[in-house]
Coordinates of C-alpha atoms and ligand atoms in Angstrom, one line a residue:
M1 CA 43.4 90.0 93.0
Q2 CA 45.7 88.4 95.6
Q3 CA 45.1 89.1 99.3
I4 CA 46.7 92.4 100.3
K5 CA 49.2 91.8 103.1
I6 CA 49.1 94.6 105.7
L7 CA 51.5 95.0 108.6
N8 CA 49.6 96.6 111.5
I9 CA 52.0 98.3 113.9
V10 CA 50.9 98.8 117.5
G11 CA 52.7 99.5 120.8
A12 CA 50.8 101.8 123.2
R13 CA 47.4 101.0 124.8
P14 CA 45.2 103.2 122.6
Q15 CA 46.8 101.7 119.4
I16 CA 45.9 98.2 120.4
I17 CA 42.3 99.4 121.0
K18 CA 42.3 101.2 117.6
A19 CA 43.7 98.2 115.8
S20 CA 40.8 96.1 117.1
A21 CA 38.5 98.1 114.9
I22 CA 40.5 97.3 111.8
S23 CA 40.9 93.7 112.8
R24 CA 37.2 93.3 113.4
A25 CA 36.3 94.9 110.0
I26 CA 38.8 92.6 108.2
R27 CA 37.2 89.5 110.0
T28 CA 33.7 90.5 109.3
H29 CA 33.8 92.2 105.9
F30 CA 37.2 91.9 104.2
S31 CA 38.5 88.5 105.1
K32 CA 39.1 87.6 101.4
D33 CA 40.9 90.8 100.7
F34 CA 43.4 91.3 103.5
A35 CA 45.9 89.2 105.4
E36 CA 46.9 90.9 108.6
I37 CA 50.3 90.7 110.4
I38 CA 50.4 92.4 113.8
V39 CA 53.6 93.8 115.1
H40 CA 53.7 95.0 118.7
T41 CA 56.7 97.1 119.5
G42 CA 56.4 96.4 123.2
Q43 CA 56.2 100.1 124.1
H44 CA 53.5 99.1 126.6
Y45 CA 54.0 95.8 128.3
D46 CA 52.2 95.5 131.6
K47 CA 49.3 93.1 131.4
E48 CA 46.8 95.9 132.0
M49 CA 48.4 98.2 129.4
S50 CA 48.6 95.5 126.7
A51 CA 47.6 91.8 127.0
I52 CA 44.3 92.6 128.5
F53 CA 43.2 94.4 125.3
F54 CA 44.2 91.5 123.0
D55 CA 42.1 89.1 125.1
E56 CA 39.1 91.3 125.7
L57 CA 38.8 92.8 122.2
E58 CA 39.5 89.6 120.5
I59 CA 42.5 90.7 118.5
H60 CA 44.9 88.2 117.1
K61 CA 48.0 87.8 119.3
P62 CA 50.9 89.8 117.9
H63 CA 52.7 87.8 115.3
Y64 CA 55.8 89.7 116.4
N65 CA 56.5 91.4 119.7
L66 CA 59.7 93.4 119.6
G67 CA 59.8 93.7 123.4
V68 CA 61.3 97.2 123.3
G69 CA 59.9 98.4 126.6
S70 CA 60.5 101.8 128.3
A71 CA 63.5 104.0 127.5
S72 CA 64.4 107.5 126.5
H73 CA 62.7 108.7 123.3
G74 CA 65.7 108.3 121.1
R75 CA 66.7 104.9 122.5
Q76 CA 63.1 103.6 122.5
T77 CA 62.4 104.8 118.9
S78 CA 65.7 103.5 117.5
M79 CA 65.2 100.0 119.0
M80 CA 61.7 100.0 117.4
I81 CA 63.0 101.1 114.0
T82 CA 65.6 98.3 114.1
G83 CA 63.0 95.7 115.0
I84 CA 60.4 96.9 112.6
E85 CA 62.9 97.0 109.7
E86 CA 63.8 93.3 110.3
V87 CA 60.1 92.3 110.2
L88 CA 59.5 94.3 107.1
L89 CA 62.4 92.7 105.3
K90 CA 61.1 89.3 106.3
E91 CA 57.4 89.8 105.7
K92 CA 57.5 92.1 102.7
P93 CA 54.0 93.4 103.2
D94 CA 52.0 95.4 100.6
C95 CA 51.6 98.3 103.1
V96 CA 52.0 99.3 106.7
I97 CA 49.2 100.7 108.9
L98 CA 50.0 103.1 111.7
Y99 CA 47.8 104.6 114.4
G100 CA 48.0 107.9 116.1
D101 CA 51.1 109.7 117.4
T102 CA 53.2 107.6 119.7
N103 CA 56.9 106.7 119.4
S104 CA 55.7 103.3 117.9
T105 CA 53.9 105.3 115.1
L106 CA 57.0 107.3 114.3
A107 CA 59.3 104.3 114.3
G108 CA 56.9 102.5 111.9
A109 CA 56.7 105.5 109.7
L110 CA 60.5 105.8 109.4
A111 CA 61.3 102.1 109.0
A112 CA 58.6 101.6 106.4
S113 CA 59.0 104.7 104.3
K114 CA 62.8 104.3 104.1
L115 CA 62.2 100.8 102.7
H116 CA 59.6 102.2 100.3
Y117 CA 56.6 100.5 101.8
P118 CA 53.4 102.6 101.5
V119 CA 52.5 104.0 104.9
I120 CA 48.8 104.3 105.8
H121 CA 48.2 106.7 108.7
I122 CA 45.0 106.4 110.6
E123 CA 44.3 109.5 112.7
A124 CA 46.3 111.7 110.4
G125 CA 46.3 115.5 110.5
L126 CA 45.6 116.1 114.2
R127 CA 47.6 119.0 115.5
S128 CA 48.0 120.6 118.9
F129 CA 50.3 123.3 117.5
N130 CA 52.5 122.7 120.5
K131 CA 55.8 121.2 119.3
S132 CA 57.0 120.7 122.9
M133 CA 54.8 117.6 122.9
P134 CA 56.5 114.4 121.7
E135 CA 53.2 113.4 120.1
E136 CA 53.1 116.6 117.9
L137 CA 56.5 115.8 116.4
N138 CA 55.5 112.1 115.9
R139 CA 52.3 113.1 114.1
I140 CA 53.9 115.7 111.8
M141 CA 56.7 113.4 110.8
S142 CA 54.5 110.4 110.3
D143 CA 52.0 112.3 108.1
H144 CA 54.7 113.6 105.9
V145 CA 56.0 110.1 104.9
S146 CA 52.5 108.6 104.4
T147 CA 50.8 107.6 101.2
L148 CA 47.2 107.3 102.4
L149 CA 46.2 109.7 105.2
F150 CA 42.9 109.2 107.0
A151 CA 41.9 112.3 108.9
P152 CA 39.2 111.7 111.6
T153 CA 37.8 115.2 111.7
N154 CA 37.3 118.3 109.6
A155 CA 39.9 120.2 111.6
A156 CA 42.5 117.4 111.0
F157 CA 41.7 117.4 107.2
K158 CA 42.1 121.1 107.1
N159 CA 45.4 120.9 108.9
L160 CA 46.7 118.5 106.2
M161 CA 45.6 120.9 103.5
S162 CA 47.3 123.8 105.2
E163 CA 50.6 121.7 105.3
G164 CA 50.4 121.3 101.5
F165 CA 48.5 118.0 101.1
K166 CA 46.2 118.1 98.1
P167 CA 42.8 116.4 98.2
E168 CA 42.6 116.4 94.4
N169 CA 45.6 114.1 93.9
S170 CA 44.8 111.2 91.7
P171 CA 46.2 107.6 91.6
P172 CA 48.7 106.1 91.6
Y173 CA 49.2 107.3 95.2
T174 CA 52.8 107.3 96.5
I175 CA 54.8 109.0 99.3
S176 CA 55.3 111.9 96.8
N177 CA 51.7 111.9 95.6
P178 CA 49.7 111.1 98.8
K179 CA 46.0 110.9 99.2
I180 CA 44.1 112.5 102.1
Y181 CA 40.6 111.4 103.2
L182 CA 38.2 112.8 105.7
T183 CA 36.8 109.8 107.6
G184 CA 35.3 109.4 110.9
D185 CA 37.1 108.1 114.0
I186 CA 37.7 104.4 114.4
M187 CA 37.4 104.8 118.2
Y188 CA 33.8 105.8 117.6
D189 CA 33.4 102.4 115.8
N190 CA 34.8 100.7 118.9
S191 CA 32.9 102.5 121.5
M192 CA 29.6 101.9 119.7
F193 CA 30.5 98.2 119.1
F194 CA 31.6 97.5 122.7
A195 CA 29.1 99.7 124.7
G196 CA 26.4 97.1 124.9
L197 CA 28.9 94.3 125.6
A198 CA 30.4 96.3 128.4
E199 CA 27.0 96.6 130.2
K200 CA 26.5 92.8 129.9
K201 CA 30.0 91.5 130.6
K202 CA 30.9 94.0 133.4
A203 CA 27.5 94.2 135.1
G204 CA 28.8 94.2 138.7
F205 CA 31.8 96.5 138.1
L206 CA 30.3 99.8 139.3
S207 CA 28.9 98.3 142.5
D208 CA 32.2 96.5 143.1
M209 CA 33.9 99.9 143.0
S210 CA 31.1 101.3 145.3
L211 CA 30.1 103.8 142.6
E212 CA 26.7 105.2 142.2
R213 CA 25.5 105.9 138.6
D214 CA 25.7 109.6 137.7
N215 CA 27.3 110.5 140.9
Y216 CA 31.1 110.0 140.4
V217 CA 33.9 111.7 138.5
L218 CA 36.1 109.7 136.2
V219 CA 39.7 111.0 136.2
T220 CA 42.6 109.9 134.0
I221 CA 46.1 111.5 134.0
H222 CA 49.1 110.3 132.0
R223 CA 50.6 113.1 129.9
D224 CA 54.2 113.7 130.7
S225 CA 53.4 117.5 131.1
N226 CA 51.3 116.5 134.1
T227 CA 53.0 113.4 135.5
D228 CA 56.5 114.7 135.4
D229 CA 55.8 118.2 136.7
I230 CA 54.9 117.4 140.3
L231 CA 53.7 120.9 141.0
R232 CA 51.0 120.5 138.3
L233 CA 50.2 117.0 139.4
K234 CA 49.8 118.1 143.0
E235 CA 47.6 121.1 142.1
I236 CA 45.3 119.0 139.9
L237 CA 44.8 116.2 142.5
V238 CA 44.4 118.5 145.5
T239 CA 41.8 120.5 143.7
L240 CA 39.9 117.5 142.5
K241 CA 39.9 115.9 146.0
S242 CA 38.4 119.0 147.6
L243 CA 35.8 119.3 144.8
A244 CA 34.8 115.6 145.4
E245 CA 34.5 116.2 149.2
E246 CA 32.5 119.4 148.8
N247 CA 30.1 118.0 146.3
N248 CA 29.8 114.5 147.8
M249 CA 30.9 112.8 144.7
K250 CA 33.5 110.0 144.4
L251 CA 36.6 110.3 142.2
I252 CA 37.6 107.1 140.4
M253 CA 41.1 107.2 139.0
P254 CA 42.4 104.3 136.9
L255 CA 45.9 105.6 136.8
H256 CA 48.6 105.0 134.1
P257 CA 51.7 103.4 135.6
R258 CA 53.8 106.5 135.1
T259 CA 51.4 108.6 137.2
I260 CA 51.5 106.0 140.0
V261 CA 55.3 106.1 139.9
S262 CA 55.3 109.9 140.2
L263 CA 52.9 109.8 143.0
K264 CA 54.6 107.1 145.0
T265 CA 58.1 108.4 144.5
R266 CA 57.7 112.2 144.4
L267 CA 54.4 113.0 146.1
K268 CA 54.3 110.2 148.7
E269 CA 52.5 112.3 151.3
L270 CA 49.8 113.3 148.9
Y271 CA 49.5 109.7 147.6
D272 CA 49.0 108.5 151.2
D273 CA 46.5 111.2 151.9
L274 CA 44.5 110.4 148.7
S275 CA 44.6 106.7 149.6
R276 CA 43.1 107.4 153.0
C277 CA 40.3 109.6 151.6
S278 CA 36.9 107.9 151.3
Y279 CA 36.1 110.0 148.2
V280 CA 39.1 108.9 146.2
I281 CA 39.5 105.5 144.5
I282 CA 42.9 105.0 142.9
I283 CA 43.1 101.8 140.9
P284 CA 45.4 100.4 138.2
P285 CA 44.5 100.8 134.6
V286 CA 41.2 99.1 133.7
S287 CA 40.2 97.1 130.7
F288 CA 38.5 98.8 127.7
L289 CA 35.0 97.4 128.6
E290 CA 35.4 98.6 132.2
M291 CA 36.5 102.0 131.0
I292 CA 33.5 102.2 128.7
L293 CA 31.3 101.4 131.7
L294 CA 33.0 104.0 133.8
E295 CA 32.6 106.6 131.0
K296 CA 28.9 105.8 130.3
N297 CA 27.8 106.1 133.9
C298 CA 29.8 108.9 135.4
R299 CA 28.6 112.5 136.0
I300 CA 31.7 114.2 134.5
I301 CA 35.1 113.3 133.1
V302 CA 38.4 114.9 133.9
T303 CA 41.3 113.9 131.7
D304 CA 44.4 114.7 129.7
S305 CA 43.9 111.7 127.4
G306 CA 43.1 112.2 123.8
G307 CA 41.0 109.1 123.6
V308 CA 39.1 109.7 126.7
Q309 CA 38.2 113.3 125.6
K310 CA 36.5 111.8 122.6
E311 CA 34.8 109.0 124.5
S312 CA 33.3 111.7 126.8
H313 CA 31.6 113.0 123.7
F314 CA 30.5 109.5 122.5
F315 CA 28.9 108.9 125.9
K316 CA 27.5 112.4 126.2
K317 CA 29.5 113.5 129.3
P318 CA 31.0 116.9 129.9
C319 CA 34.8 116.8 129.9
I320 CA 37.4 118.9 131.7
V321 CA 40.7 118.7 129.8
L322 CA 43.9 119.0 131.9
R323 CA 45.8 120.6 129.0
K324 CA 46.4 124.0 127.5
E325 CA 45.4 122.9 124.0
T326 CA 43.7 119.9 122.3
E327 CA 43.8 118.2 118.9
W328 CA 40.0 117.6 119.3
I329 CA 39.1 121.3 119.0
E330 CA 35.5 120.6 117.9
L331 CA 34.7 119.5 121.5
V332 CA 35.9 122.8 122.9
K333 CA 34.1 124.8 120.3
N334 CA 31.0 122.8 121.1
G335 CA 31.2 123.8 124.8
T336 CA 31.2 120.1 126.0
A337 CA 34.9 120.1 126.8
K338 CA 36.8 122.8 128.6
L339 CA 40.6 123.4 128.6
V340 CA 41.7 124.2 132.1
D341 CA 45.5 123.5 131.9
A342 CA 46.4 122.5 135.5
D343 CA 45.0 125.7 137.0
P344 CA 43.1 125.1 140.2
L345 CA 40.8 128.1 139.7
M346 CA 39.9 127.0 136.2
I347 CA 39.4 123.4 137.2
R348 CA 37.1 124.5 140.0
R349 CA 35.2 127.0 137.9
E350 CA 34.5 124.6 135.0
F351 CA 33.8 121.6 137.2
L352 CA 31.2 123.5 139.2
S353 CA 29.7 125.1 136.1
Y354 CA 29.1 121.7 134.5
I355 CA 27.7 119.9 137.6
N356 CA 25.5 122.8 138.5
S357 CA 24.5 124.0 135.1
P358 CA 20.9 123.7 134.1
D359 CA 21.9 123.9 130.4
V360 CA 21.3 120.8 128.3
L361 CA 24.5 120.1 126.5
E362 CA 24.3 118.9 122.8
Y363 CA 26.7 116.2 121.5
P364 CA 26.6 116.4 117.7
G365 CA 28.0 113.5 115.6
F366 CA 31.5 114.8 114.9
Y367 CA 33.1 111.4 114.5
G368 CA 31.4 109.5 111.6
D369 CA 28.9 106.7 111.5
G370 CA 30.6 103.9 113.3
K371 CA 31.8 102.3 110.1
T372 CA 35.1 104.2 109.6
A373 CA 37.2 101.0 109.7
E374 CA 35.2 99.6 106.7
F375 CA 35.6 102.9 104.8
I376 CA 39.4 102.8 105.4
L377 CA 39.8 99.2 104.3
N378 CA 37.7 99.8 101.2
E379 CA 39.9 102.7 100.2
I380 CA 43.1 100.6 100.8
R381 CA 41.6 97.9 98.6
L382 CA 40.7 100.4 95.9
M383 CA 44.3 101.8 96.0
F384 CA 45.7 98.3 95.2
E385 CA 43.0 97.5 92.6
K386 CA 43.7 100.8 90.8
E387 CA 47.4 100.1 90.9
L388 CA 46.9 96.8 89.2
S389 CA 44.6 98.4 86.5
L390 CA 47.0 101.2 85.7
Ligands
UD1_1 C1 52.6 106.9 125.4 C2 52.6 107.9 124.2 C3 51.4 108.8 124.4 C4 50.1 108.1 124.6 C5 50.3 107.0 125.8 C6 49.0 106.2 125.8 C7 54.7 108.5 123.3 C8 55.8 109.5 123.2 N1 53.8 108.7 124.2 O1 52.8 107.6 126.6 O2 51.2 109.6 123.3 O3 49.1 109.0 125.0 O4 51.4 106.2 125.5 O5 48.9 105.5 127.0 O6 54.8 107.5 122.6 N2 55.1 102.2 131.9 C9 54.9 101.0 132.6 N3 54.3 100.0 132.0 C10 53.9 99.9 130.8 C11 54.2 101.1 130.0 C12 54.8 102.2 130.6 O7 55.2 101.0 133.8 O8 53.4 98.9 130.3 C13 55.7 103.4 132.5 C14 57.3 103.3 132.4 O9 57.8 103.9 133.6 C15 57.5 104.3 131.3 C16 56.4 105.3 131.4 O10 55.3 104.5 131.8 O11 58.8 104.9 131.3 C17 56.0 106.0 130.1 O12 55.7 105.1 129.1 P1 55.9 105.5 127.5 O13 55.3 104.4 126.7 O14 57.2 106.0 127.3 O15 54.9 106.8 127.4 P2 53.4 107.0 127.8 O16 53.4 108.0 128.9 O17 52.8 105.6 128.1
UDP2 N1 41.7 103.2 128.6 C1 41.5 102.0 129.1 N2 41.8 101.8 130.4 C2 42.3 102.8 131.2 C3 42.5 104.1 130.6 C4 42.2 104.3 129.3 O1 41.0 101.1 128.4 O2 42.5 102.5 132.4 C5 41.4 103.5 127.2 C6 40.5 104.6 126.9 O3 39.1 104.2 127.0 C7 40.8 105.0 125.5 C8 42.3 104.8 125.5 O4 42.6 103.8 126.5 O5 40.2 104.3 124.5 C9 43.1 106.0 125.7 O6 44.4 105.8 125.9 P1 45.4 106.8 126.7 O7 44.6 107.7 127.5 O8 46.4 105.9 127.4 O9 46.1 107.5 125.5 P2 45.7 108.7 124.5 O10 44.4 108.4 123.9 O11 45.8 110.0 125.3 O12 46.8 108.6 123.5

């Protein structure tokens, strides 16, 4: 069989990290089977939101960078669709791989499906059931034009079934006869793979940040619902600052550029106050290895990130989720993540309960065996083999 040509579409930080699991599995196990073209939409473009991951995670530099940058949803997505369509017409891949739920995912799904390229969606089926989130719209629309859908959790697989996807479909798979799989999570592959390396390569990072193992709080905030609503952002940060002071624990906050912009332009007084506080360390986004180190060694994580919620589980840390709902509901059912919205009382209650709790928390293996990327690539290969034999 000829090599299968895949077009890997990335754009936002977590997608670059996710794509590294697929790239690594191709390099180590499937180099004869797949040729990979990487398209970067340019949704994220600052060095620490993009280039740093290509360098550190040893991913091939993008073959195409569409350089779309930041814009309103419609404008950004339409520029991506135009760029991706041009690449598709030139490269004529066998299939397109998409990750997650960003505008880059949706643009890839629309451009590829309209040109009749099979779409492979990794992280399919996740739902928050909150359609006011841009990500929820992106996920639903991307899933419904996909041919192979890889659901990372039982809940995601069930969501697909309840939307009419049939696990019993048989080949040949098409957009009208899609196949759904329950896999693990490729981010678990990544965290397991890079955890040891992070300790070795970033040995001095914690002391450089003046952090003591097991005695600091890792905080990330980037959802538009938190960054663009300054009342919420203020309540979250004021509450966390006082919890840090009262409990003599530092807060380390590698902040997304949009959060920094909100703070500096709309909450300047609070930003200055936080910058002066010896318990608060605000830094620009960190590399994935640095992030793993911060996650592995903290006492507790506070976040609104999807990826960081799961990583809290991989590294066995309790997690306070600054949202009303989550797609990773198994964490909440397990009691190791708590949804607190942006409510100061709930943040305080759950934070204190975790740090003072004598209970030993359990972290069952919800996310596969660390070989999800291999499983996915094998299924893609089988799809093309079956197509040839039919
Ligand atoms: C996007 C995704 C979100 C994902 C997040 C991962 C959508 C709708 N949202 O949100 O699902 O969780 O990425 O991080 O696709 N900015 C910079 N430099 C950059 C990138 C962004 O300064 O390199 C600033 C710009 O002011 C921009 C803002 O961040 O307007 C938002 O960026 P955007 O990519 O639109 O959304 P994210 O919040 O990053
Ligand atoms: N991450 C990182 N550096 C940071 C913040 C996050 O490497 O400063 C990683 C994090 O470990 C996770 C991913 O980025 O793997 C999550 O991305 P983000 O929170 O931006 O988006 P989400 O997962 O919510 O879509």
